[in-house]
XYZ file of C-alpha atoms in Angstrom:
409
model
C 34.371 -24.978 42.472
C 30.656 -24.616 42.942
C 29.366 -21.191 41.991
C 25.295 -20.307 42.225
C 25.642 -17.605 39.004
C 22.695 -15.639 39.552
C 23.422 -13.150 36.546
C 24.645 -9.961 37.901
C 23.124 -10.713 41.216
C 19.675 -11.873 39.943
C 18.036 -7.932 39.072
C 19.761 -8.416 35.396
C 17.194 -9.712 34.037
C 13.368 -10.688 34.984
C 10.758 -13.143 33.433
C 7.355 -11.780 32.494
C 8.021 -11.815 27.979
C 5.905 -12.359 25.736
C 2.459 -12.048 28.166
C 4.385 -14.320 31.000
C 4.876 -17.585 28.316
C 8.436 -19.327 28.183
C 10.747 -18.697 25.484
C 10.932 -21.389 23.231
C 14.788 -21.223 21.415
C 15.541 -23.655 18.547
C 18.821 -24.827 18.085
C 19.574 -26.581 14.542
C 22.000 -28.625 13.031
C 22.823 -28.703 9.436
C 25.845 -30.675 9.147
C 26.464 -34.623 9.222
C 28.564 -34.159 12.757
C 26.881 -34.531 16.124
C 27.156 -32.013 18.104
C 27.937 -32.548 21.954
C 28.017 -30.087 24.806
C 28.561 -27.196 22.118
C 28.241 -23.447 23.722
C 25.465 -21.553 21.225
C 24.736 -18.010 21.643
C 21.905 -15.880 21.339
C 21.514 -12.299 21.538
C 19.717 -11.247 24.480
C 18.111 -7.952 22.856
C 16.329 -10.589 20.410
C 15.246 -12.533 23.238
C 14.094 -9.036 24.746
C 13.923 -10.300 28.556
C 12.281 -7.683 30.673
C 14.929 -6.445 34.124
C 13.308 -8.205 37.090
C 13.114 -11.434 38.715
C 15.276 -14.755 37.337
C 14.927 -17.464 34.775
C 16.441 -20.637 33.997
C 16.439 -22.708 30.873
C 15.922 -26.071 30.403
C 15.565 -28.952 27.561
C 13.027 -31.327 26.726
C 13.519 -33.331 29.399
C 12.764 -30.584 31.858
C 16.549 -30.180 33.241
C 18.581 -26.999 34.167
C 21.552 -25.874 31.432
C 23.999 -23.443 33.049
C 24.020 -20.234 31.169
C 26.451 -17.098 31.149
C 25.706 -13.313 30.318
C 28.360 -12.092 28.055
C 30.031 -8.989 27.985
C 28.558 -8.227 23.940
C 25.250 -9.145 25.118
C 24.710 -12.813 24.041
C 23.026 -15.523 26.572
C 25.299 -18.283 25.974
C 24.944 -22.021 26.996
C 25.438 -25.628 26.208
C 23.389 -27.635 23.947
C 23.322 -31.605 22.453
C 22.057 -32.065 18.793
C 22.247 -35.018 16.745
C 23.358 -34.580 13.034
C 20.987 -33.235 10.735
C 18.101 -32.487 13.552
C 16.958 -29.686 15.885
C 16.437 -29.356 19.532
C 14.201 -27.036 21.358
C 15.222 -25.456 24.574
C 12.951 -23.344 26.706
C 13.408 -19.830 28.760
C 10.959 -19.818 31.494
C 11.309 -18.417 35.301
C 12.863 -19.919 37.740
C 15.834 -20.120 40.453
C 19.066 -21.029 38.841
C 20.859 -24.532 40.273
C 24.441 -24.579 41.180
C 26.790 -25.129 38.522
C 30.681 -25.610 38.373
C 32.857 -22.784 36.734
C 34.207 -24.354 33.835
C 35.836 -20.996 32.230
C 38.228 -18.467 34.270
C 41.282 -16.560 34.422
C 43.289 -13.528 35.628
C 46.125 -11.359 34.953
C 48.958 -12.208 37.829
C 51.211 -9.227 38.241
C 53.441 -11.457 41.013
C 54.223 -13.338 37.903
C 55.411 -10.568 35.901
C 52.087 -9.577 34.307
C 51.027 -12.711 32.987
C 47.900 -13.623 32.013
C 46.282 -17.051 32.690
C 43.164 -18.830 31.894
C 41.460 -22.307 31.426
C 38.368 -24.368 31.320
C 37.497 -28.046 32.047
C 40.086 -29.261 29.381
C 43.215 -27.365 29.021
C 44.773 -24.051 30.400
C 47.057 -21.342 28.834
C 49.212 -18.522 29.485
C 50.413 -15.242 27.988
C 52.744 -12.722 28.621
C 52.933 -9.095 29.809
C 54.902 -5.943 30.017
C 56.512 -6.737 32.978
C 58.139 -9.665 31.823
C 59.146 -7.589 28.561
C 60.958 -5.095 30.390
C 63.074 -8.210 32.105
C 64.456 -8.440 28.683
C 63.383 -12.158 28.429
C 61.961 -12.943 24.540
C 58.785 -15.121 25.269
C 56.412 -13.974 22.506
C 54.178 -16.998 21.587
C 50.923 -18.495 23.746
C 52.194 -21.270 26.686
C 50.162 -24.471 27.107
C 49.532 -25.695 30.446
C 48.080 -28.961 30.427
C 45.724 -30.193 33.416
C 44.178 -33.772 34.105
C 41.183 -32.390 36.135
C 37.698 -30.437 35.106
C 38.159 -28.154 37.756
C 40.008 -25.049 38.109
C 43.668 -25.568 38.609
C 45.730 -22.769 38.013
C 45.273 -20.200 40.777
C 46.143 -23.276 43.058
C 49.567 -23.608 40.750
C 50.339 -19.824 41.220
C 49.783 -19.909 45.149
C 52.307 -22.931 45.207
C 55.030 -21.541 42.445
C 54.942 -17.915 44.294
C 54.188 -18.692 47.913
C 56.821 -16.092 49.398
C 57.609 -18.185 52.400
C 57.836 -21.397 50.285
C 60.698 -19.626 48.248
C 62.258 -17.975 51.140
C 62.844 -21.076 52.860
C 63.934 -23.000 49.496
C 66.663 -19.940 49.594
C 68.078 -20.895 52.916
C 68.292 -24.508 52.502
C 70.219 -23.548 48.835
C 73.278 -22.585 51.426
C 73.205 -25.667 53.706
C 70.850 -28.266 51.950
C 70.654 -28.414 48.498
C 69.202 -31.569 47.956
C 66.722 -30.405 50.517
C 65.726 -27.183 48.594
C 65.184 -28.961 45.179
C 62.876 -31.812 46.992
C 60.747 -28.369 48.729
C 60.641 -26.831 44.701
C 59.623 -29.847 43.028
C 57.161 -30.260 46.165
C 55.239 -26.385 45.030
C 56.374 -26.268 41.472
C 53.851 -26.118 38.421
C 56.450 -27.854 36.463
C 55.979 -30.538 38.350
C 52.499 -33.257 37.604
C 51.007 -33.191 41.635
C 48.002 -35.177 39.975
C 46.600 -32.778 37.710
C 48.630 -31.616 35.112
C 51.814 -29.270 34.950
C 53.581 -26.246 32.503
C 55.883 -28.235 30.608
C 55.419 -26.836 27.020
C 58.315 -24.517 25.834
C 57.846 -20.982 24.202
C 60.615 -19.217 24.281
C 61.528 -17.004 21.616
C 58.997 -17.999 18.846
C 55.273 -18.417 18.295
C 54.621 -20.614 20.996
C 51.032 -23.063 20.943
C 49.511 -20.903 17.641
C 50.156 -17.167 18.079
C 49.233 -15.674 14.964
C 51.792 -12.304 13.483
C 52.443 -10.798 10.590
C 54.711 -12.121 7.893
C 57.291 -9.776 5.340
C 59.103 -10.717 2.259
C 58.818 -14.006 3.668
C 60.407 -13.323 7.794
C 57.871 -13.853 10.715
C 57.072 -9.874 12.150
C 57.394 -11.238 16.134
C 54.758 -9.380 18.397
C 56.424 -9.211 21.717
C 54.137 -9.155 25.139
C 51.104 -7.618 25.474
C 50.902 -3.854 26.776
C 47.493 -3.373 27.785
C 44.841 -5.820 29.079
C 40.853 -6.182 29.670
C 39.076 -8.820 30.758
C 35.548 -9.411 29.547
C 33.943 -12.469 30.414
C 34.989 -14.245 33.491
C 33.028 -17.821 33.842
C 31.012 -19.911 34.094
C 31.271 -20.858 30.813
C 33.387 -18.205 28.821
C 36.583 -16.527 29.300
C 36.989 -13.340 27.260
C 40.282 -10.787 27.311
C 40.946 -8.149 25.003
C 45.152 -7.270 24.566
C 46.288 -4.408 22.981
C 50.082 -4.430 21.787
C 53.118 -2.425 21.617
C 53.692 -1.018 17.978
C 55.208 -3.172 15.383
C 57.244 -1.511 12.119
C 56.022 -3.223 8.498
C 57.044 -1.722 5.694
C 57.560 1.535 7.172
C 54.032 2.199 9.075
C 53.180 1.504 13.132
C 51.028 -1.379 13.406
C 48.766 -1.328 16.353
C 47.688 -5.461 16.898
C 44.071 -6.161 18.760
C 43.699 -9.154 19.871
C 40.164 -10.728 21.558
C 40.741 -14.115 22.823
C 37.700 -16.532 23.938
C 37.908 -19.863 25.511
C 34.560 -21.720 26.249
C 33.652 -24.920 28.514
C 34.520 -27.909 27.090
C 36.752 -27.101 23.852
C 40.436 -27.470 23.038
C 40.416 -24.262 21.871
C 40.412 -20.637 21.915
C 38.737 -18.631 19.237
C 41.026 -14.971 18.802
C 39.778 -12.527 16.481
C 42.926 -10.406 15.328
C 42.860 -6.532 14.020
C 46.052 -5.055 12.844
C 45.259 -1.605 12.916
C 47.010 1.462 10.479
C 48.173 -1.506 8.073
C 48.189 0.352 4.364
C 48.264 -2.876 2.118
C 46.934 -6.430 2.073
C 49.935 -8.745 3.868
C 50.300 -12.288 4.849
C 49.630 -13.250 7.907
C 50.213 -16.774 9.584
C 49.457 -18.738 12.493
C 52.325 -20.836 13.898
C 53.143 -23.743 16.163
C 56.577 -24.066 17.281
C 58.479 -27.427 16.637
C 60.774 -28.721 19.086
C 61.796 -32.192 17.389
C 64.893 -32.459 14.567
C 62.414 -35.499 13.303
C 59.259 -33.315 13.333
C 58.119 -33.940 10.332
C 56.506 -36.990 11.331
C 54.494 -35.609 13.743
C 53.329 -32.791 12.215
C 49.898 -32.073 9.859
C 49.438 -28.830 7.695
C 46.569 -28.729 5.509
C 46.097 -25.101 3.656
C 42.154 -27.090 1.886
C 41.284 -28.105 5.267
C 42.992 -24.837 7.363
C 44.787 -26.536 10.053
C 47.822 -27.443 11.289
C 48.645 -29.636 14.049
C 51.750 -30.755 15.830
C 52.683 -33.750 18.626
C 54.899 -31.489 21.069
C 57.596 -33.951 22.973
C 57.465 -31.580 25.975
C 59.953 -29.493 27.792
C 61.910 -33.036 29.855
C 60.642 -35.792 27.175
C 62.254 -38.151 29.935
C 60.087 -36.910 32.768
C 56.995 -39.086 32.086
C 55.070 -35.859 31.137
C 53.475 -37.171 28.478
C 52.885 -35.350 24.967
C 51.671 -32.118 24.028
C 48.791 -31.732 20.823
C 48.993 -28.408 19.515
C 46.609 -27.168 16.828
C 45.263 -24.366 14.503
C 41.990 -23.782 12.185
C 42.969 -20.793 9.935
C 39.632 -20.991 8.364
C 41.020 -18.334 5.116
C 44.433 -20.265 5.076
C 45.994 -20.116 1.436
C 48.792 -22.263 2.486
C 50.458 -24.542 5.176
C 54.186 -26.091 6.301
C 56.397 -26.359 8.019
C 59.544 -23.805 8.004
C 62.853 -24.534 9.616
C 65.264 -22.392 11.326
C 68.960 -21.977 9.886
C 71.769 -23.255 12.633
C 72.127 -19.686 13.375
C 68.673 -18.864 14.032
C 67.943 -21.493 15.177
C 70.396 -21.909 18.295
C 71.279 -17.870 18.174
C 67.737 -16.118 18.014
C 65.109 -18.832 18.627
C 66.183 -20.655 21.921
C 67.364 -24.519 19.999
C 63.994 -24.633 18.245
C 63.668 -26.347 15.334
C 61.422 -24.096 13.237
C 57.452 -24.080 12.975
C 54.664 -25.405 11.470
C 52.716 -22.750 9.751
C 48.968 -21.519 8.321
C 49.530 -18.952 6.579
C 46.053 -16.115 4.862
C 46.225 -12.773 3.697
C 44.977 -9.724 6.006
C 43.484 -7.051 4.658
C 43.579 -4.258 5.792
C 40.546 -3.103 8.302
C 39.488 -6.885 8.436
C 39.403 -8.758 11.182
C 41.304 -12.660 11.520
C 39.520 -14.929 12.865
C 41.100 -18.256 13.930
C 41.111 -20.509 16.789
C 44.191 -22.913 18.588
C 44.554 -24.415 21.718
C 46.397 -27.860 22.752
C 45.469 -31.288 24.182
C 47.181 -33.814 25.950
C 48.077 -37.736 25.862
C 47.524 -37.620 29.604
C 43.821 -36.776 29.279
C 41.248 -37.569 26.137
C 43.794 -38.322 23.329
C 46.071 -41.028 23.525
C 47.676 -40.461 20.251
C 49.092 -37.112 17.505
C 45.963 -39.248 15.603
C 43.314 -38.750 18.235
C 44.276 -35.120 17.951
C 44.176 -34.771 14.238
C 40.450 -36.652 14.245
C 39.889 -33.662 16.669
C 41.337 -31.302 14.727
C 39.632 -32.134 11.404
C 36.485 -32.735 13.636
C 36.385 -29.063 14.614
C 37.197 -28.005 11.317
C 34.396 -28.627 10.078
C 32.167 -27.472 12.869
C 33.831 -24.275 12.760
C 32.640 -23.982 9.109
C 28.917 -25.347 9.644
C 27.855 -23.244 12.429
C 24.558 -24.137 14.429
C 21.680 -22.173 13.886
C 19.927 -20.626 16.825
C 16.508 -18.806 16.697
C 13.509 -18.384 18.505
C 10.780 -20.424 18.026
C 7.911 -18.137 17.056
């Protein structure tokens, strides 16, 4: 999807700083890791760009980047820099090229309130209060893996929810059965069409890295979100904000904020969590949900290096779809491992899961969590739970040597 993003229809912001010279921005890098295609982000009151005609910027070579306006006024956009070097890029005016939407989403109220969003690499899903009041327990993040750099999951809603589609899958039910299941599979997102499917389970539990509170040692479940706004929308950033329902811990109404980003070209999403009216300092963890008796092998938790990881079999292991890399970078993570459900919990409370793999820090109160998890899969960029890991570490460390962005003066 080709989208000409002319900034809030090209009167945002005009070119005439600093006596009519470009803007010369330096972008460093400190650490031993090239960096590749990495969104940076500079505020645009430093940058101080006067409110009429456009700009575009470009690197040494003299070629257009795609750049976003966010919603907490930073100019965002992609940049390349070898280990242990710095890169210029330049500001100056011009007419902005056409450039792919790599970041989107939406909330879907004719699918029970969810809310869905991806970017080149991966997609994911969370729920809302209409699919609360249903009664169904689905309180962790859904994975929807894609084989494609475009958008794909507006196309997957129109299919799954096409109203005649289902209508006529109803009649044939009564008189051709086989008929009506060869018409699902034929719209279904569960179903690979060439580009990826939904076939990660969440169920009752945490789901692909939701983060929640932990007491005396038991997992404090937040259940869909009640309240919803979006605040960057593409090309390169997706941005919601979800306020929850009130939780009980020990005694007080915990209001959860949650601020979710995903940008082009990462695995993952960075959330920034705020548990609001919480009295006293209290764990907190970030989990991925295990689905495999034999996890163990296929799982990594690292409290020095703040990540866990886990190689998800899939919803129908014997459906060819692959497998499913989960991870999370708890940057202020104390501890991490795995925890297993008891039988009863386990096939009573928690849908036949097997337990989860957990990071687990301490909130304190009127701080804010920062974290970030997302997925991958073996269908597209890592063939292996190793490939992942590499990744996983790989981002660790970027995450804690952040690239330095300034203007060149």
């Amino acid at each position: 999807m080709k989208k000409l993003f002319l900034l809030l229809l090209i009167a945002v912001f005009g070119f005439s700083c600093n006596n009519g010279k470009n803007i010369k921005i330096s972008v460093k890098n400190d650490s031993a890791i090239d960096r590749e295609n990495e969104i940076v982000e500079i505020s645009i009151d430093e940058l101080a760009l006067p409110d009429t005609a456009q700009f575009i910027i470009v690197d040494a070579q003299g070629g257009q980047l795609p750049y976003q306006l966010t919603y907490d006024g930073k100019l965002i956009f992609p940049v390349t820099v070898k280990a242990n070097s710095a890169v210029e890029y330049t500001i100056q005016a011009g007419v902005p090229e056409a450039y792919d939407t790599l970041a989107c989403g939406r909330q879907y109220p004719e699918r029970v309130d969810d809310i869905a969003w991806e970017n080149d690499k991966i997609a994911f899903r969370t729920y809302g209060p209409a699919l609360q009041a249903t009664g169904e327990r689905a309180f962790g993040y859904d994975v929807w893996v894609k084989s494609v750099s475009e958008p794909v999951v507006e196309k997957r809603y129109e299919g799954e929810l096409n109203p005649e589609t289902k209508a006529r899958i109803d009649e044939l039910k009564k008189t051709d059965p086989k008929a009506a299941d060869e018409l699902y599979k034929s719209v279904s997102y569960h179903v690979d069409h060439g580009n990826g499917l939904d076939c990660y389970k969440v169920g009752p539990t945490l789901g692909g890295g939701t983060a929640a509170l932990m007491v005396n040692d038991t997992i404090i479940y937040p259940y869909c979100y009640k309240t919803f706004e979006i605040l960057d929308n593409g090309p390169l950033r997706f941005s919601v904000k979800l306020t929850y329902n009130p939780l009980i811990v020990n005694g007080d109404s915990i209001i959860e904020t949650r601020l979710i980003s995903l940008d082009a070209g990462s695995q993952l999403n960075k959330t920034v969590v705020v548990y609001d009216n919480l009295k006293e300092t209290t764990p907190v963890v970030a989990g991925i949900v295990l689905h495999d008796p034999e996890a163990s092998a296929k799982y990594a938790a690292s409290a020095e290096k703040g990540y866990i990881t886990y190689a998800d079999p899939t919803d129908n292991p014997n459906n060819n779809n692959g497998t499913i890399f989960v991870g999370a970078i708890l940057p202020t993570a104390k501890d991490a491992k795995a925890v297993y459900f008891g039988e009863k919990e386990k096939n009573e409370e928690r849908g036949g899961a097997d337990g989860h793999v957990l990071a687990i820090a301490d909130y304190a109160p009127g701080s804010e969590l920062v974290y970030y998890w997302g997925a991958g899969w073996s269908k597209y960029g890592f063939d292996t739970i190793d490939d992942w890991n590499a990744y996983i570490d790989k981002m660790a460390s970027i995450k804690s040597e952040p690239l330095t962005v300034s203007i060149v003066k």
